[in-house]
Amino acid sequence: MKYEVKKDAVNAKELFYEGTLEQMIETEVNLPEYYCDVVKVLKCTVCPVVASTQISGNRVVIEGNAKFSFMFLGEDNQVYSYESSYPFSKSTEIKDLDEQDSVIAEARTDYVSCRASGKRQIAANATVSISIKVYRVKTLEIVTDCSIKGIQMKKKEISPYSFIKVEQKGFTVSDTCEIQNFSGTVKRIVKSDATAYLTDVKTINGKMMISGEMQVKSLAVTGGDEPDIIAVTSIIPFSQIFEISGVDENSICDVSVKVDHVDAQLQGSETSAAIVYNIKATALICIGEVKNIQAVSDAYSTAKATETKKLQGNLKVIKARTTEPYMFNSQVDVADLEIGKIIDISVVGLKKNLRTDGSKVYVYGSVEIGMLYAYNDGRISYAEKSVSFEYEKDTTLKAGAFECEANCECGGLSYSHASTDRLDIKAELKISLTVFEIESVDVLTDIEEKGDSEFKAKPASLVIYFSDPGETVWDIARKYNTTVEKIAVENNLTDDVIRERRMLLIPCV
């Protein structure tokens, strides 16, 4: 007779491939005639953005765009800026690639150099690295029920984390922001940055909505006889809806948003008191769920010979998901810069690493700081420094029995020019941490009949058995090929564990 074995699937995220592609970009920019001559290039920023990722057979094709932003000093000792874009395309072949795989491609700038090559010319070259990670779903099937004749099953409830997918979604945030607390005129914008902060993530069937705010800062050159550089800050709320198959209201989503580029334009004329922002960003979304499974941990049949297969591997269980601020102070040596006046300090990069030691997890790295400043004689220059940080969290779990995923954002930066050779920096980070406990779970992945014949019927009888303390009724029933229920009824037992040595009557089936 045919039988059915019911199973529930638990998915694990498997890193199938990891690699890096390099793209060299060389360019020479010719500035329009209405620009003044270039005296010195203060800063060249290259923002590479992956626009699309496609799987074609065993090949991954990546299309993107690199935006060069030049901030330079003119012959009038004023700061100017200019931007230009360059498309790029890279591909790589990956053996046994599947169209169902999740491909995550992220671009970063490894190296950039630039110089004034003429009165209105800037030469630049950059190396862009494109990291590629291919994730694949590894499915573990866990037995939940079986219809083999005479089957006896021992069950336990487990709540493992099951991976669904990881995706990247690009989006744009646009808004017009008035320049507050300034009554003069603004001639131009020379630099703009933004940081995204998520405040809410919601999911329904096939859709995800993220909400948050963009904290934007622009450096603007004022008009008048004595131009100055002012910092203009704005907060732009945003919400975005993504179409994502496989999500529902019970999905667990870890989302991080990276700002790729900020385009800022003065609205109308030079005397306008508003800035039009178009902010391009990418959301990295990891989706999973917690499954509640009545899993079969052991089984046998009183009527037929069976064979069981046990889970080979571990399951992950979410133990904690936290997001909390982390403040730290640091000192920066600036004796080599001869700073007379600081015009602006901003965060230009954040590097993050993760390690564990015993029961503790450490998120550590550095915050890269960009400084626009003037010498005592009024000449303007630019420099970058970095400050290190280390965040510590005790998981209370055993060493080697957990894994962590972390996201880190810089929420604020303040400074004090304490002396001519030192800056005191105070930074606020927002650190999100997900802790997975790795559990070795004793459950079955399959039950099979061995042969078609049934056990021969036994004459009704009782076996006298002397149990030891700590034995379980299940183990005794399995040994004598009977049922837990029959032993419990015959001996008035209410607990599966035998607490003391005693005589039991074992009914044969």
Short mmCIF file of C-alpha atoms in Angstrom, two decimals:
data_model
loop_
_atom_site.label_atom_id
_atom_site.label_comp_id
_atom_site.label_asym_id
_atom_site.label_seq_id
_atom_site.Cartn_x
_atom_site.Cartn_y
_atom_site.Cartn_z
CA MET A 1 0.00 0.00 0.00
CA LYS A 2 1.27 3.45 -0.87
CA TYR A 3 2.17 5.77 1.95
CA GLU A 4 2.83 9.48 2.29
CA VAL A 5 5.58 11.30 4.12
CA LYS A 6 4.76 14.96 4.72
CA LYS A 7 7.62 17.41 4.98
CA ASP A 8 8.22 21.10 5.61
CA ALA A 9 11.13 22.94 3.98
CA VAL A 10 13.68 25.11 5.78
CA ASN A 11 15.93 27.18 3.52
CA ALA A 12 19.48 28.27 4.28
CA LYS A 13 21.35 31.08 2.52
CA GLU A 14 24.37 29.58 0.76
CA LEU A 15 27.13 31.76 -0.70
CA PHE A 16 27.63 30.00 -4.03
CA TYR A 17 30.14 32.41 -5.59
CA GLU A 18 32.17 35.45 -4.55
CA GLY A 19 34.45 37.45 -6.81
CA THR A 20 35.60 40.92 -7.82
CA LEU A 21 35.83 42.67 -11.18
CA GLU A 22 37.91 45.78 -11.85
CA GLN A 23 37.10 48.67 -14.15
CA MET A 24 39.73 51.28 -15.03
CA ILE A 25 38.40 54.70 -16.01
CA GLU A 26 40.55 57.49 -17.45
CA THR A 27 39.13 60.83 -18.45
CA GLU A 28 40.06 64.41 -19.22
CA VAL A 29 37.33 66.95 -18.58
CA ASN A 30 37.12 70.19 -20.55
CA LEU A 31 35.29 72.81 -18.51
CA PRO A 32 32.86 75.22 -20.21
CA GLU A 33 34.25 78.63 -21.19
CA TYR A 34 32.27 80.45 -18.50
CA TYR A 35 34.33 78.65 -15.80
CA CYS A 36 37.40 80.38 -14.44
CA ASP A 37 40.84 78.80 -14.73
CA VAL A 38 41.63 75.85 -12.46
CA VAL A 39 44.36 76.57 -9.93
CA LYS A 40 44.10 73.42 -7.81
CA VAL A 41 41.85 70.37 -7.68
CA LEU A 42 40.73 70.05 -4.06
CA LYS A 43 38.77 66.82 -4.27
CA CYS A 44 37.72 64.29 -6.89
CA THR A 45 34.97 61.89 -5.87
CA VAL A 46 33.95 58.93 -8.00
CA CYS A 47 30.53 57.42 -7.26
CA PRO A 48 30.07 54.15 -9.17
CA VAL A 49 26.50 52.84 -9.28
CA VAL A 50 25.33 49.44 -10.53
CA ALA A 51 22.26 50.11 -12.68
CA SER A 52 21.36 46.53 -13.63
CA THR A 53 22.48 42.94 -13.07
CA GLN A 54 21.40 40.18 -15.44
CA ILE A 55 21.98 36.44 -15.66
CA SER A 56 22.46 35.10 -19.17
CA GLY A 57 23.29 31.41 -19.15
CA ASN A 58 26.48 31.04 -17.12
CA ARG A 59 27.30 34.73 -17.45
CA VAL A 60 26.55 37.67 -15.15
CA VAL A 61 26.32 41.00 -16.98
CA ILE A 62 26.60 44.22 -14.98
CA GLU A 63 25.76 47.67 -16.31
CA GLY A 64 26.60 50.77 -14.36
CA ASN A 65 27.60 54.39 -14.32
CA ALA A 66 30.47 56.21 -12.61
CA LYS A 67 29.93 59.87 -11.76
CA PHE A 68 33.04 62.03 -11.32
CA SER A 69 32.58 65.06 -9.04
CA PHE A 70 35.39 67.62 -9.09
CA MET A 71 35.72 70.30 -6.43
CA PHE A 72 38.44 72.77 -7.39
CA LEU A 73 39.91 76.16 -6.59
CA GLY A 74 39.63 78.90 -9.18
CA GLU A 75 42.04 81.74 -9.87
CA ASP A 76 39.84 83.96 -7.67
CA ASN A 77 40.49 81.65 -4.66
CA GLN A 78 36.85 80.54 -4.75
CA VAL A 79 35.57 76.97 -4.74
CA TYR A 80 33.83 75.54 -7.82
CA SER A 81 32.54 72.13 -8.85
CA TYR A 82 31.88 70.15 -11.99
CA GLU A 83 30.44 66.70 -12.70
CA SER A 84 30.65 64.21 -15.54
CA SER A 85 29.37 60.65 -15.97
CA TYR A 86 30.86 57.57 -17.60
CA PRO A 87 28.95 54.34 -18.26
CA PHE A 88 30.63 50.97 -17.74
CA SER A 89 29.79 47.36 -18.48
CA LYS A 90 31.42 44.24 -17.05
CA SER A 91 30.65 40.55 -17.24
CA THR A 92 32.02 37.31 -15.86
CA GLU A 93 31.32 33.64 -16.37
CA ILE A 94 30.28 31.54 -13.38
CA LYS A 95 30.08 27.78 -13.75
CA ASP A 96 26.71 26.15 -12.96
CA LEU A 97 24.96 29.50 -12.53
CA ASP A 98 21.18 29.23 -12.16
CA GLU A 99 18.59 31.84 -13.09
CA GLN A 100 16.99 31.39 -9.66
CA ASP A 101 20.20 32.50 -7.91
CA SER A 102 20.33 35.91 -6.22
CA VAL A 103 23.15 38.07 -7.60
CA ILE A 104 24.28 41.03 -5.50
CA ALA A 105 26.69 43.45 -7.19
CA GLU A 106 28.17 46.43 -5.36
CA ALA A 107 30.63 48.94 -6.81
CA ARG A 108 33.19 50.93 -4.89
CA THR A 109 36.09 53.22 -5.74
CA ASP A 110 39.46 51.75 -4.79
CA TYR A 111 41.68 54.46 -6.21
CA VAL A 112 41.28 57.92 -7.72
CA SER A 113 43.75 60.61 -8.71
CA CYS A 114 43.29 63.89 -10.52
CA ARG A 115 45.19 67.01 -11.53
CA ALA A 116 44.70 70.23 -13.39
CA SER A 117 46.05 69.41 -16.86
CA GLY A 118 45.26 72.81 -18.39
CA LYS A 119 43.61 76.12 -17.64
CA ARG A 120 40.16 74.57 -17.94
CA GLN A 121 41.10 70.92 -18.06
CA ILE A 122 41.12 68.26 -15.35
CA ALA A 123 42.65 64.82 -15.91
CA ALA A 124 41.50 61.97 -13.70
CA ASN A 125 41.80 58.22 -13.48
CA ALA A 126 40.08 55.81 -11.15
CA THR A 127 39.90 52.12 -10.35
CA VAL A 128 36.42 50.84 -9.63
CA SER A 129 35.91 47.41 -8.04
CA ILE A 130 32.66 45.53 -8.51
CA SER A 131 32.12 42.84 -5.89
CA ILE A 132 29.82 40.02 -6.94
CA LYS A 133 28.13 37.63 -4.54
CA VAL A 134 25.83 34.87 -5.75
CA TYR A 135 23.49 33.42 -3.14
CA ARG A 136 21.68 30.13 -3.56
CA VAL A 137 18.87 28.56 -1.55
CA LYS A 138 19.89 25.32 0.17
CA THR A 139 16.75 23.43 1.19
CA LEU A 140 16.48 21.05 4.13
CA GLU A 141 13.26 19.00 4.27
CA ILE A 142 11.99 18.03 7.71
CA VAL A 143 9.43 15.27 8.27
CA THR A 144 6.18 16.42 9.92
CA ASP A 145 3.91 13.37 9.39
CA CYS A 146 3.82 9.86 7.89
CA SER A 147 1.08 7.39 6.90
CA ILE A 148 3.04 4.10 7.04
CA LYS A 149 0.91 1.43 8.71
CA GLY A 150 1.54 1.23 12.45
CA ILE A 151 3.79 4.31 12.42
CA GLN A 152 4.78 5.75 15.79
CA MET A 153 6.21 9.26 15.78
CA LYS A 154 7.93 11.35 18.40
CA LYS A 155 7.50 15.06 17.69
CA LYS A 156 9.01 18.29 18.89
CA GLU A 157 8.30 21.92 18.02
CA ILE A 158 11.13 23.84 16.38
CA SER A 159 11.23 27.46 15.18
CA PRO A 160 14.10 27.77 12.68
CA TYR A 161 14.90 30.79 10.52
CA SER A 162 14.25 30.07 6.85
CA PHE A 163 15.89 32.19 4.15
CA ILE A 164 13.74 33.37 1.23
CA LYS A 165 15.84 35.68 -0.95
CA VAL A 166 18.15 38.68 -1.14
CA GLU A 167 17.56 41.52 -3.58
CA GLN A 168 18.78 44.98 -4.54
CA LYS A 169 16.31 47.73 -5.39
CA GLY A 170 17.28 51.15 -6.73
CA PHE A 171 15.11 54.20 -6.14
CA THR A 172 15.18 58.01 -6.29
CA VAL A 173 14.13 60.56 -3.68
CA SER A 174 13.32 64.04 -5.03
CA ASP A 175 12.37 67.20 -3.19
CA THR A 176 12.83 70.97 -3.18
CA CYS A 177 14.19 72.39 0.08
CA GLU A 178 14.28 76.04 1.05
CA ILE A 179 17.51 77.43 2.45
CA GLN A 180 16.70 78.30 6.05
CA ASN A 181 18.24 80.94 8.34
CA PHE A 182 20.07 82.75 5.53
CA SER A 183 19.03 86.09 4.08
CA GLY A 184 21.73 86.59 1.45
CA THR A 185 22.14 85.20 -2.05
CA VAL A 186 23.55 81.84 -3.09
CA LYS A 187 25.65 81.62 -6.25
CA ARG A 188 26.29 77.88 -6.57
CA ILE A 189 26.38 74.49 -4.89
CA VAL A 190 29.83 72.92 -4.73
CA LYS A 191 29.23 69.71 -2.80
CA SER A 192 26.27 67.64 -1.57
CA ASP A 193 26.04 64.49 0.54
CA ALA A 194 23.19 62.53 2.08
CA THR A 195 22.69 59.72 4.57
CA ALA A 196 19.60 57.52 4.61
CA TYR A 197 17.94 56.47 7.87
CA LEU A 198 15.19 53.87 7.92
CA THR A 199 12.37 54.28 10.42
CA ASP A 200 9.96 51.54 9.33
CA VAL A 201 9.74 48.44 7.14
CA LYS A 202 6.38 46.82 6.37
CA THR A 203 5.46 43.85 4.21
CA ILE A 204 2.25 42.48 2.74
CA ASN A 205 1.71 39.83 0.09
CA GLY A 206 4.21 40.55 -2.68
CA LYS A 207 5.05 44.09 -1.54
CA MET A 208 7.41 45.88 0.81
CA MET A 209 7.25 49.49 1.98
CA ILE A 210 10.23 51.24 3.53
CA SER A 211 10.03 54.63 5.22
CA GLY A 212 12.73 56.91 6.49
CA GLU A 213 14.48 60.17 5.92
CA MET A 214 17.42 61.53 3.98
CA GLN A 215 19.67 63.85 5.95
CA VAL A 216 21.21 66.09 3.31
CA LYS A 217 24.02 68.60 3.55
CA SER A 218 25.16 70.93 0.77
CA LEU A 219 28.05 73.37 0.67
CA ALA A 220 26.94 76.59 -1.02
CA VAL A 221 28.95 79.62 -2.12
CA THR A 222 27.26 82.89 -1.19
CA GLY A 223 27.05 86.02 -3.32
CA GLY A 224 28.22 89.53 -2.51
CA ASP A 225 31.58 91.24 -2.45
CA GLU A 226 33.03 88.75 0.03
CA PRO A 227 31.75 85.27 -0.91
CA ASP A 228 31.65 82.68 1.82
CA ILE A 229 30.90 78.95 2.00
CA ILE A 230 27.93 77.92 4.12
CA ALA A 231 26.55 74.51 5.03
CA VAL A 232 22.89 73.97 4.14
CA THR A 233 21.20 71.04 5.88
CA SER A 234 17.81 69.53 5.10
CA ILE A 235 15.78 66.50 6.13
CA ILE A 236 13.76 64.85 3.36
CA PRO A 237 11.26 62.16 4.41
CA PHE A 238 10.73 59.32 1.97
CA SER A 239 8.71 56.16 1.50
CA GLN A 240 9.13 53.57 -1.21
CA ILE A 241 7.11 50.52 -2.25
CA PHE A 242 8.87 47.56 -3.87
CA GLU A 243 7.32 44.61 -5.66
CA ILE A 244 8.99 41.50 -4.17
CA SER A 245 7.67 38.02 -4.78
CA GLY A 246 7.61 35.65 -1.83
CA VAL A 247 7.11 38.19 0.96
CA ASP A 248 4.07 38.46 3.21
CA GLU A 249 3.10 40.11 6.48
CA ASN A 250 5.09 37.52 8.48
CA SER A 251 8.37 37.99 6.61
CA ILE A 252 11.47 39.11 8.49
CA CYS A 253 13.36 41.72 6.48
CA ASP A 254 16.79 43.20 7.06
CA VAL A 255 17.10 46.34 4.93
CA SER A 256 20.02 48.72 4.51
CA VAL A 257 20.00 51.78 2.25
CA LYS A 258 23.10 53.19 0.59
CA VAL A 259 23.05 56.64 -1.00
CA ASP A 260 24.72 56.38 -4.40
CA HIS A 261 24.67 60.00 -5.55
CA VAL A 262 23.15 63.38 -4.71
CA ASP A 263 22.28 65.81 -7.49
CA ALA A 264 21.64 69.33 -6.14
CA GLN A 265 20.61 72.30 -8.27
CA LEU A 266 19.72 75.85 -7.33
CA GLN A 267 16.14 76.52 -8.29
CA GLY A 268 15.62 79.40 -10.71
CA SER A 269 18.31 82.06 -10.45
CA GLU A 270 21.38 82.70 -8.32
CA THR A 271 19.24 84.55 -5.81
CA SER A 272 16.95 81.57 -5.32
CA ALA A 273 16.50 80.39 -1.77
CA ALA A 274 15.80 76.74 -2.62
CA ILE A 275 17.71 73.65 -3.70
CA VAL A 276 16.25 70.91 -5.88
CA TYR A 277 17.51 67.48 -4.79
CA ASN A 278 17.48 64.21 -6.71
CA ILE A 279 19.00 61.48 -4.55
CA LYS A 280 19.74 58.06 -6.03
CA ALA A 281 19.92 55.21 -3.52
CA THR A 282 20.02 51.41 -3.41
CA ALA A 283 18.24 49.21 -0.87
CA LEU A 284 19.83 45.86 -0.01
CA ILE A 285 17.03 43.57 1.19
CA CYS A 286 17.44 40.18 2.87
CA ILE A 287 14.16 38.35 3.40
CA GLY A 288 13.41 35.34 5.58
CA GLU A 289 10.82 33.94 7.95
CA VAL A 290 10.53 32.05 11.21
CA LYS A 291 8.80 28.71 10.69
CA ASN A 292 6.95 26.89 13.47
CA ILE A 293 7.26 23.19 12.67
CA GLN A 294 5.98 20.13 14.51
CA ALA A 295 8.98 18.07 13.48
CA VAL A 296 9.34 14.31 13.79
CA SER A 297 12.46 13.57 15.84
CA ASP A 298 12.15 9.75 15.84
CA ALA A 299 9.84 7.16 14.29
CA TYR A 300 9.26 3.43 13.91
CA SER A 301 6.41 1.18 12.83
CA THR A 302 4.81 -1.60 14.86
CA ALA A 303 3.63 -3.21 11.62
CA LYS A 304 6.40 -2.79 9.04
CA ALA A 305 10.16 -2.47 8.86
CA THR A 306 11.21 1.15 8.39
CA GLU A 307 14.36 3.19 7.92
CA THR A 308 14.78 6.80 9.03
CA LYS A 309 17.21 9.50 7.96
CA LYS A 310 18.33 12.21 10.35
CA LEU A 311 19.21 15.82 9.61
CA GLN A 312 22.84 16.27 8.66
CA GLY A 313 23.64 19.86 9.61
CA ASN A 314 22.47 22.71 11.80
CA LEU A 315 19.55 25.10 11.84
CA LYS A 316 19.61 28.82 12.66
CA VAL A 317 17.31 30.40 15.22
CA ILE A 318 16.99 34.17 15.59
CA LYS A 319 17.97 35.06 19.16
CA ALA A 320 18.07 38.86 18.91
CA ARG A 321 17.46 41.74 16.49
CA THR A 322 18.59 45.10 17.86
CA THR A 323 19.19 48.63 16.61
CA GLU A 324 20.84 51.09 18.95
CA PRO A 325 22.94 54.27 18.86
CA TYR A 326 26.63 54.13 19.62
CA MET A 327 28.57 57.30 20.49
CA PHE A 328 32.33 57.49 20.46
CA ASN A 329 35.00 60.19 20.81
CA SER A 330 38.33 60.36 19.05
CA GLN A 331 41.20 62.73 18.42
CA VAL A 332 42.66 63.54 15.02
CA ASP A 333 46.20 64.82 14.52
CA VAL A 334 46.09 67.77 12.08
CA ALA A 335 49.49 69.31 12.78
CA ASP A 336 50.56 68.59 9.19
CA LEU A 337 47.66 70.59 7.72
CA GLU A 338 48.36 74.05 9.21
CA ILE A 339 44.65 74.78 9.60
CA GLY A 340 43.70 78.42 10.06
CA LYS A 341 39.93 77.98 9.73
CA ILE A 342 37.72 74.95 9.23
CA ILE A 343 35.06 75.56 6.59
CA ASP A 344 33.36 72.17 6.74
CA ILE A 345 33.81 68.67 8.10
CA SER A 346 31.72 65.79 6.81
CA VAL A 347 31.68 61.99 6.68
CA VAL A 348 32.95 60.75 3.31
CA GLY A 349 33.11 57.03 4.05
CA LEU A 350 32.46 54.29 6.58
CA LYS A 351 34.31 50.98 6.75
CA LYS A 352 32.83 48.16 8.83
CA ASN A 353 34.02 44.72 9.92
CA LEU A 354 32.60 42.04 12.18
CA ARG A 355 34.25 39.52 14.49
CA THR A 356 33.31 37.36 17.47
CA ASP A 357 35.29 36.44 20.56
CA GLY A 358 33.74 34.09 23.07
CA SER A 359 30.15 35.17 23.64
CA LYS A 360 30.78 38.69 22.36
CA VAL A 361 30.40 40.24 18.93
CA TYR A 362 32.43 43.26 17.83
CA VAL A 363 31.51 45.71 15.07
CA TYR A 364 34.61 47.73 14.28
CA GLY A 365 36.08 49.87 11.54
CA SER A 366 36.71 53.51 10.71
CA VAL A 367 34.84 56.68 9.83
CA GLU A 368 36.47 58.62 6.99
CA ILE A 369 36.30 62.40 7.51
CA GLY A 370 36.68 65.05 4.80
CA MET A 371 37.83 68.53 5.83
CA LEU A 372 37.54 71.70 3.76
CA TYR A 373 39.65 74.37 5.43
CA ALA A 374 41.61 77.58 4.91
CA TYR A 375 45.17 78.49 5.79
CA ASN A 376 45.84 81.63 7.82
CA ASP A 377 46.46 83.54 4.58
CA GLY A 378 43.01 82.59 3.24
CA ARG A 379 44.07 79.93 0.74
CA ILE A 380 41.62 77.00 0.68
CA SER A 381 42.59 73.33 0.83
CA TYR A 382 41.10 69.90 1.47
CA ALA A 383 42.25 66.81 3.39
CA GLU A 384 40.89 63.52 4.69
CA LYS A 385 41.47 61.74 7.98
CA SER A 386 40.01 58.63 9.60
CA VAL A 387 38.94 57.75 13.14
CA SER A 388 38.55 54.19 14.42
CA PHE A 389 35.67 52.72 16.40
CA GLU A 390 34.76 49.42 18.07
CA TYR A 391 31.29 48.44 19.29
CA GLU A 392 30.86 45.50 21.67
CA LYS A 393 27.78 43.37 22.37
CA ASP A 394 27.49 40.33 24.63
CA THR A 395 25.18 37.71 23.09
CA THR A 396 25.32 35.47 26.23
CA LEU A 397 25.70 32.52 23.83
CA LYS A 398 28.50 29.97 23.75
CA ALA A 399 31.53 30.61 21.57
CA GLY A 400 31.09 29.09 18.12
CA ALA A 401 27.35 28.58 18.66
CA PHE A 402 26.16 31.74 16.93
CA GLU A 403 26.49 33.91 13.82
CA CYS A 404 25.87 37.63 13.40
CA GLU A 405 24.95 40.07 10.66
CA ALA A 406 25.44 43.80 11.17
CA ASN A 407 24.67 47.09 9.50
CA CYS A 408 26.24 50.40 10.47
CA GLU A 409 25.31 54.01 9.63
CA CYS A 410 26.80 57.31 10.75
CA GLY A 411 24.07 59.41 12.32
CA GLY A 412 25.97 62.55 13.19
CA LEU A 413 29.39 64.17 13.50
CA SER A 414 30.58 67.11 15.57
CA TYR A 415 34.03 68.48 16.21
CA SER A 416 36.03 70.89 18.30
CA HIS A 417 39.21 72.53 17.01
CA ALA A 418 40.80 72.14 20.42
CA SER A 419 44.26 73.25 19.34
CA THR A 420 46.18 74.05 16.18
CA ASP A 421 47.39 70.46 15.91
CA ARG A 422 44.34 68.49 17.10
CA LEU A 423 40.65 67.97 16.39
CA ASP A 424 38.30 66.40 18.93
CA ILE A 425 35.73 64.33 17.05
CA LYS A 426 32.41 63.05 18.39
CA ALA A 427 30.52 60.63 16.15
CA GLU A 428 27.19 58.88 16.50
CA LEU A 429 26.64 55.53 14.79
CA LYS A 430 23.46 53.51 14.43
CA ILE A 431 24.27 49.82 14.62
CA SER A 432 21.76 47.11 13.71
CA LEU A 433 22.59 43.56 14.76
CA THR A 434 20.92 40.22 14.07
CA VAL A 435 22.12 37.27 16.15
CA PHE A 436 21.48 33.70 14.97
CA GLU A 437 21.99 30.80 17.35
CA ILE A 438 23.25 27.69 15.56
CA GLU A 439 21.37 24.66 16.85
CA SER A 440 22.05 21.00 16.23
CA VAL A 441 18.48 19.68 16.05
CA ASP A 442 17.65 15.97 16.25
CA VAL A 443 14.92 15.68 13.57
CA LEU A 444 14.17 13.36 10.65
CA THR A 445 14.46 14.22 6.97
CA ASP A 446 12.86 11.02 5.64
CA ILE A 447 11.06 7.78 6.60
CA GLU A 448 11.01 4.79 4.26
CA GLU A 449 9.43 1.34 4.29
CA LYS A 450 11.89 -1.54 3.95
CA GLY A 451 10.14 -4.27 2.00
CA ASP A 452 6.43 -4.97 1.47
CA SER A 453 5.76 -7.64 4.10
CA GLU A 454 4.26 -6.87 7.49
CA PHE A 455 5.42 -8.15 10.86
CA LYS A 456 3.72 -11.37 11.91
CA ALA A 457 0.99 -10.89 14.48
CA LYS A 458 2.09 -11.76 18.03
CA PRO A 459 -0.11 -13.56 20.54
CA ALA A 460 -1.55 -11.27 23.17
CA SER A 461 0.98 -11.16 25.98
CA LEU A 462 2.77 -8.96 28.48
CA VAL A 463 6.51 -8.60 28.99
CA ILE A 464 7.83 -7.75 32.44
CA TYR A 465 10.50 -5.06 32.25
CA PHE A 466 12.54 -3.46 35.04
CA SER A 467 13.35 0.13 34.09
CA ASP A 468 16.20 2.31 35.28
CA PRO A 469 15.78 5.94 36.43
CA GLY A 470 15.96 8.35 33.48
CA GLU A 471 14.71 5.93 30.84
CA THR A 472 11.93 7.17 28.59
CA VAL A 473 8.72 5.37 27.75
CA TRP A 474 9.39 6.14 24.09
CA ASP A 475 12.71 4.25 24.11
CA ILE A 476 11.12 1.27 25.88
CA ALA A 477 8.19 1.19 23.44
CA ARG A 478 10.58 1.35 20.50
CA LYS A 479 12.68 -1.47 21.92
CA TYR A 480 9.67 -3.79 22.27
CA ASN A 481 7.95 -2.56 19.08
CA THR A 482 4.83 -1.44 20.91
CA THR A 483 3.23 1.95 21.52
CA VAL A 484 3.78 4.59 24.18
CA GLU A 485 0.03 4.78 24.76
CA LYS A 486 -0.31 1.07 25.57
CA ILE A 487 2.57 1.14 28.08
CA ALA A 488 1.22 4.32 29.69
CA VAL A 489 -2.29 2.87 30.09
CA GLU A 490 -1.09 -0.49 31.39
CA ASN A 491 1.15 1.14 34.02
CA ASN A 492 -0.78 4.34 34.85
CA LEU A 493 2.04 6.56 33.60
CA THR A 494 1.61 10.32 33.03
CA ASP A 495 5.20 11.24 32.23
CA ASP A 496 7.49 10.08 29.44
CA VAL A 497 10.51 9.89 31.79
CA ILE A 498 10.78 7.10 34.37
CA ARG A 499 11.88 8.78 37.59
CA GLU A 500 12.86 5.70 39.64
CA ARG A 501 13.62 2.03 39.15
CA ARG A 502 10.39 0.08 38.79
CA MET A 503 8.70 -2.85 37.14
CA LEU A 504 6.70 -2.20 33.95
CA LEU A 505 4.27 -4.39 32.07
CA ILE A 506 4.91 -4.10 28.34
CA PRO A 507 1.91 -5.03 26.16
CA CYS A 508 2.90 -6.62 22.86
CA VAL A 509 1.31 -5.36 19.63
#
